[in-house]
Steps between C-alpha positions, in 0.01 A plus 500: 500500500588145462138409510373716215777361270386152581139615406583646177704193395172307577267712282730526207358249289161610583497824264650266202216274539230786500661647183471160346139440560397880413743600213330274229153628573612864482670435167169335358332809619735766371493305148125440499446889556754562217283242257173660596662851412619372148142344455323845564748660297440255216120541549523887474708451187259281341209716584673819390636329145133335470356892517746640262429234250118531513559875463705485211255255339209721589664810320680338211311165459851353390517150661891433431575843654299454812669156567817632427475783740399254766796253458742785512325700785781642731514326831507146356889514463512535870324190567636180496217347304501166341226516251236780402223513247295781366204508323210754357153388463297720315097551521542309834284467713272735326548663165675825509761388774821358483650261759881506549644206708869439665610214653843467662636185686710621793772271622459435867860484684360446870557145591145325613296791339432287186354238738254768661398629164457162315141551367623748285869484475682292209861412482587725797319787307203719623301654218394870506247641284394846407200546310313836352181532318457866334246658270641555137499860376 
């Protein structure tokens, strides 16, 4: 019995050291998954907003209504977005088509992810884009 107590006292610092080594890695992985999910969600919202804006313009040929619809698209309020732009380009790439484009800047919250995405990230943000080309009716 006495030998078991001495053995426990010897190994008591080992668990704390292992936790100190593994915990930061686990935290970065968890927050990285959260950031990745937020970016995918923003991409889906941008694609859906551009699709609805292109549809609005294709039917009614009113650019201001289509841009207003894309800017006020539901789902954008739930995202913590830094900046967004929406534009309609009539007769592009060919005559009789409309192109709707929405861009969102998603704020990266995970430390270290900005450095991994440095080629496309700016000021700790990552830009996602939704683009739709639709035939006008």
